[in-house]
Amino acid sequence: VKKLAISIGDLNGVGIQIALESHKRVSKWCKPVYCINKSMLKKAIKELKIDIDINSLTIEPVSGDFDIKPAKISKSSGDYSFRSFKKAVDLADKGFVSGVVTMPIHKKAWEKAGVEYKGHTDALRDFFKQDAIMMLGCPDMFVGLYTEHMPLKDVPKTIKTKKIKEFLVDFYKETKCKKCCVLGLNPHAGDDGVLGNEESKINRAIRLANKELKKEIFDGAFVPDVAFTPKNREKYNYFVAMYHDVGLAPLKALHFDESINVSLNLPIIRTSVDHGTAFDIAYTNQKVNNQSYLNAIKEALRLSKK
Amino acid sequence: VKKLAISIGDLNGVGIQIALESHKRVSKWCKPVYCINKSMLKKAIKELKIDIDINSLTIEPVSGDFDIKPAKISKSSGDYSFRSFKKAVDLADKGFVSGVVTMPIHKKAWEKAGVEYKGHTDALRDFFKQDAIMMLGCPDMFVGLYTEHMPLKDVPKTIKTKKIKEFLVDFYKETKCKKCCVLGLNPHAGDDGVLGNEESKINRAIRLANKELKKEIFDGAFVPDVAFTPKNREKYNYFVAMYHDVGLAPLKALHFDESINVSLNLPIIRTSVDHGTAFDIAYTNQKVNNQSYLNAIKEALRLSKK
């Protein structure tokens, strides 16, 4: 049975509850290895009033001992969540587990703890000195982002045939998608050049990528605002968007609760829930949606089979 | 009972079928005035094999006599659809009807017929020498577009406080929306300036618009990719997007069949179906979805009450 390292996330948030409440279900698919020590795990279980046998959980201890303070941005929980993450990545890098699933961290808590990264993807790029591809979605619909965290005005300059071609080939190698819908940049995909001409470069990149792969994987460039209509979603499960919001606004409109975040193009497999620490409901005995976590586990396992 | 002029659209397409099949239902809400002559109406009814009493229909004759050729891009049908549209606009402009609802025209057919406009909105701007606001959607979710048919690279330059403020005030005056969610331009709405700083202008425009209206109508600038999540859609029915695709991709993902197109900021009321001539199913005896048409009628009536 495959092992997955679970980076436990910010212990003042909702991640640990999701992990523990999903343990039984997840254990049918793989062996989750929780990157947390017994002492912190005990505190969380007590605080959550969850009925679970601590000895039934496989852990990889991360040193530390502090009081859990629900919904609090704290240096100690920021530091702990970063070290849990590093431990999980290390386990995957050494081959002890098949991949890493990350629970949400709090960016401000990382900042307080002096962590030099803004988030997981950032850190992974630096650990492995490789340009990770960010993909978000759920089994019905995954969206790969050609550009992500940059001002919109800088996006058009990044549209270059060779770079897009390489992105697409990498995207295919990582996802093994059968078909992928590539979005244009401009409204109406440029309307034959009347509303912009970057599509000619995107079209050429698509042709070159298909040629290199010797398969017709990529279709496009698609008119962005009709790429996600019900009819088109029946045809495609994979999409590539030229920029952040044109891909993620439809995704989050349709699949907010189920979405996950996947880092492609790295030496290790890493998936993540696509929600935050949800401080508003952490440790309040409220029901927490674990769909994103379950999908993150499933996708990590699927990717590890390739 | 209010009258609405129905611009009949391209007679080789699906519009006339939708109009006739919806006639009974629509007649409960208003009196539709079809801009078509008896001869063409007879031909369409015969071709469609629809059981309807031609004398029960109120028409405003548009001269012309040509053979209907299903799914054909033709000069004569292009010319006829343009004159039907002009007649409908004229009726509204003279106050004989409360508004205009347009069926889909075929742009290439207009081109063939020597019509100098690319589409309805284009023509309306020229007829009235006024800058129409384009809004798309359905009762659950309307999206106003601050910019529409321009290359993406030109969008950031258009973000100016005064222009956005004026747009928002006009948008409110036309829609009388109670609350409206205004989207930012950049991913994460700029993340406090790290990913772009146009949001500072959008924020200022929102404050100025609310001040001028003496009401807190507009909220934002919102993070674009979470603006359309289920939770946020419970709070807002009206959205303003800074550019075409970030507003329309989520709209069409969620409400493709029901969506309509509304022209605001004109001396007349004009709504339209948000689909094309659907040549693939025209005159094939297939069931045609009329949800967009029904919503266009309803919205025209609602707007005419203000």
XYZ file of C-alpha atoms in Angstrom, chain A:
306
model
C 0.000 0.000 0.000
C 1.286 3.442 -0.926
C 2.303 5.990 1.666
C 1.548 9.686 1.480
C 3.122 12.262 3.783
C 0.574 14.669 5.218
C 1.972 18.115 5.952
C -0.263 19.013 8.847
C -0.786 22.726 8.161
C -1.432 25.465 10.693
C -2.520 23.724 13.903
C -4.630 26.715 14.921
C -6.714 26.159 11.778
C -9.009 23.579 10.328
C -6.501 21.214 8.672
C -5.935 18.774 11.521
C -9.690 18.273 11.985
C -10.082 17.438 8.309
C -7.135 15.025 8.414
C -8.427 13.172 11.466
C -12.078 13.071 10.406
C -11.035 11.705 7.010
C -8.520 9.191 8.363
C -10.722 6.110 8.141
C -11.778 6.828 4.581
C -8.310 7.779 3.388
C -6.786 4.665 5.000
C -8.733 2.523 2.553
C -6.782 4.060 -0.312
C -3.275 4.529 1.164
C -1.277 4.828 4.369
C -1.223 8.461 5.456
C 1.904 9.473 7.349
C 1.124 12.508 9.506
C 4.045 14.874 10.001
C 3.357 15.784 13.626
C 4.590 14.530 16.982
C 2.536 12.679 19.562
C 2.349 15.545 21.979
C 0.860 17.995 19.454
C -1.420 15.318 18.078
C -2.765 14.626 21.577
C -3.444 18.304 22.138
C -5.312 18.595 18.863
C -7.394 15.486 19.504
C -8.302 16.761 22.956
C -9.194 20.222 21.673
C -11.310 18.732 18.868
C -12.978 16.185 21.170
C -12.552 13.619 18.418
C -12.847 9.922 19.201
C -9.774 8.427 17.559
C -7.118 5.982 18.770
C -3.837 7.851 18.576
C -1.934 4.586 18.166
C -3.806 3.804 14.965
C -2.148 6.811 13.308
C 1.228 6.560 11.591
C 3.253 9.638 12.448
C 6.602 11.069 11.503
C 7.437 13.227 14.491
C 8.123 16.918 14.094
C 9.563 18.348 17.301
C 7.740 21.121 19.111
C 5.338 21.704 21.949
C 3.021 24.678 22.178
C -0.551 25.385 23.091
C -3.092 25.249 20.296
C -4.956 28.557 20.101
C -7.856 28.194 17.701
C -7.984 30.866 15.005
C -4.845 32.622 16.247
C -2.071 33.740 13.910
C 0.960 32.694 15.907
C 4.686 32.418 15.460
C 4.829 28.955 17.028
C 2.090 27.460 14.817
C 3.647 29.136 11.754
C 7.016 27.663 12.577
C 5.532 24.249 13.265
C 3.536 24.127 10.026
C 6.662 25.036 8.051
C 8.706 22.290 9.674
C 5.900 19.782 9.141
C 5.935 20.735 5.467
C 9.715 20.410 5.205
C 9.562 16.989 6.838
C 6.883 15.824 4.399
C 8.871 17.058 1.394
C 11.988 15.396 2.750
C 10.189 12.052 3.107
C 9.040 12.259 -0.502
C 12.420 13.393 -1.764
C 14.090 10.404 -0.091
C 11.502 8.039 -1.493
C 9.986 7.013 1.850
C 6.539 8.127 0.639
C 4.948 8.395 -2.820
C 3.958 12.028 -2.445
C 3.009 14.927 -0.220
C -0.451 16.277 0.556
C -0.415 19.680 2.222
C -2.979 21.102 4.623
C -3.414 24.882 4.613
C -0.811 27.063 6.286
C -1.329 30.669 7.288
C 0.905 33.009 5.311
C 1.012 35.646 8.032
C 1.985 32.973 10.572
C 4.870 31.925 8.318
C 5.895 35.564 8.132
C 5.755 35.880 11.930
C 7.901 32.777 12.247
C 10.497 34.294 9.906
C 9.847 31.785 7.101
C 11.239 33.333 3.941
C 8.567 31.946 1.580
C 5.123 33.268 0.757
C 3.634 29.824 0.389
C 4.148 26.178 -0.448
C 4.696 26.540 -4.203
C 7.219 29.288 -3.617
C 9.138 27.126 -1.178
C 9.061 24.096 -3.483
C 10.503 26.109 -6.364
C 13.383 27.099 -4.141
C 13.944 23.651 -2.574
C 14.227 21.995 -5.973
C 15.367 24.955 -8.076
C 12.738 24.043 -10.620
C 9.864 25.954 -12.161
C 6.782 24.222 -10.840
C 3.566 24.338 -12.857
C 0.491 25.278 -10.852
C -2.643 23.331 -11.660
C -5.934 23.649 -9.829
C -9.146 21.723 -10.090
C -10.923 18.479 -9.422
C -11.375 15.296 -11.472
C -14.095 16.984 -13.564
C -11.944 19.917 -14.497
C -8.274 20.708 -14.025
C -6.833 24.070 -15.032
C -3.098 24.551 -15.608
C -1.823 28.122 -15.351
C 0.719 29.349 -17.874
C 1.192 32.494 -15.766
C -0.056 32.954 -12.216
C 0.970 35.539 -9.684
C 1.824 38.520 -11.836
C 0.081 41.829 -12.648
C -2.365 41.481 -15.534
C -0.489 44.102 -17.556
C 2.602 41.875 -17.648
C 0.749 38.815 -18.969
C 0.602 39.688 -22.717
C 4.412 40.056 -22.873
C 4.853 36.482 -21.655
C 3.002 35.016 -24.646
C 5.882 33.467 -26.568
C 5.636 30.499 -28.873
C 8.631 28.552 -27.571
C 7.828 29.073 -23.894
C 4.213 28.034 -24.363
C 5.231 24.992 -26.401
C 7.590 23.887 -23.613
C 4.919 24.526 -21.004
C 2.430 22.376 -22.907
C 4.866 19.502 -23.394
C 5.730 19.567 -19.677
C 2.052 19.774 -18.798
C 1.314 16.710 -20.872
C 4.229 14.724 -19.488
C 3.061 15.404 -15.951
C -0.685 14.924 -16.331
C -0.810 12.409 -19.193
C -4.078 14.094 -20.165
C -5.783 12.632 -23.233
C -7.111 15.943 -24.485
C -6.552 19.487 -23.332
C -8.323 22.725 -24.196
C -5.898 25.656 -24.450
C -7.464 29.090 -23.974
C -6.608 32.150 -26.012
C -5.523 35.396 -24.390
C -7.940 37.935 -25.854
C -11.740 38.237 -25.952
C -13.144 36.011 -28.728
C -9.583 34.606 -28.983
C -8.672 37.771 -30.877
C -11.432 37.486 -33.539
C -8.905 36.855 -36.322
C -6.567 39.546 -35.088
C -9.142 42.303 -34.630
C -8.986 42.054 -30.821
C -5.311 41.185 -30.413
C -2.912 38.848 -32.172
C -1.231 36.837 -29.416
C -3.413 33.907 -30.482
C -1.236 33.329 -33.553
C 1.643 32.506 -31.203
C -0.521 30.318 -29.004
C -1.813 28.465 -32.074
C 1.710 27.856 -33.309
C 2.800 26.635 -29.863
C -0.111 24.172 -29.843
C 0.853 22.803 -33.268
C 4.499 22.446 -32.253
C 3.646 20.730 -28.967
C 1.356 18.211 -30.700
C 4.050 17.587 -33.289
C 6.698 16.967 -30.651
C 4.371 14.632 -28.737
C 3.274 12.946 -31.976
C -0.306 13.128 -30.637
C -3.170 15.586 -30.963
C -3.370 16.391 -27.260
C -3.876 20.130 -27.344
C -6.788 21.955 -29.006
C -7.121 25.723 -29.306
C -6.629 28.567 -28.996
C -10.180 28.570 -27.608
C -12.425 31.565 -27.102
C -11.864 32.023 -23.353
C -15.422 32.829 -22.314
C -16.913 29.726 -23.927
C -14.159 27.312 -22.895
C -16.017 26.349 -19.721
C -19.558 25.992 -21.027
C -21.266 22.703 -20.138
C -20.849 21.369 -23.688
C -17.131 22.051 -23.766
C -16.646 20.604 -20.314
C -18.105 17.358 -21.582
C -15.291 17.244 -24.127
C -12.396 18.314 -21.906
C -11.252 17.636 -18.359
C -7.992 19.517 -18.760
C -7.610 23.194 -19.598
C -4.635 25.505 -19.880
C -5.252 29.190 -19.170
C -2.822 31.930 -20.135
C -3.463 33.779 -16.884
C -4.725 33.260 -13.351
C -8.265 34.626 -13.242
C -9.678 33.474 -16.582
C -9.003 29.906 -15.466
C -9.725 30.133 -11.756
C -12.865 32.303 -11.758
C -14.884 29.655 -13.667
C -13.259 26.830 -11.693
C -14.167 28.357 -8.342
C -17.641 29.277 -9.582
C -18.256 25.621 -10.438
C -16.146 23.595 -8.012
C -15.198 25.717 -5.039
C -15.447 23.003 -2.400
C -13.856 20.146 -4.315
C -10.891 21.956 -5.826
C -7.312 21.077 -5.111
C -3.939 22.567 -5.973
C -1.310 20.423 -7.681
C 2.356 21.257 -8.234
C 3.596 19.707 -11.459
C 7.082 19.584 -12.904
C 8.849 18.836 -9.629
C 10.890 15.767 -8.617
C 8.210 14.951 -6.026
C 4.442 14.684 -6.186
C 2.623 17.349 -4.225
C -1.067 18.068 -3.996
C -2.884 20.351 -1.633
C -6.317 21.381 -0.466
C -7.398 24.570 -2.234
C -8.819 26.309 0.821
C -7.314 28.234 3.690
C -7.071 27.673 7.435
C -10.762 28.620 7.839
C -10.132 30.234 11.230
C -13.817 31.159 11.414
C -14.795 27.529 11.957
C -11.618 26.021 13.427
C -12.230 23.985 16.618
C -15.889 25.023 16.790
C -17.364 21.534 16.462
C -18.820 22.521 13.109
C -18.931 20.161 10.211
C -16.038 20.800 7.866
C -16.104 19.982 4.166
C -13.315 17.486 3.419
C -13.966 17.085 -0.316
C -10.888 19.073 -1.282
C -8.688 16.948 0.982
C -10.091 13.665 -0.333
C -9.511 14.843 -3.899
C -5.958 15.906 -3.028
C -5.236 12.419 -1.689
C -6.767 10.753 -4.747
C -4.855 12.923 -7.204
C -1.551 12.339 -5.395
C -2.146 8.600 -5.692
C -3.153 8.847 -9.334
C -0.073 10.908 -10.197
C 2.171 8.472 -8.346
C 0.996 5.657 -10.628
C 2.257 7.249 -13.821
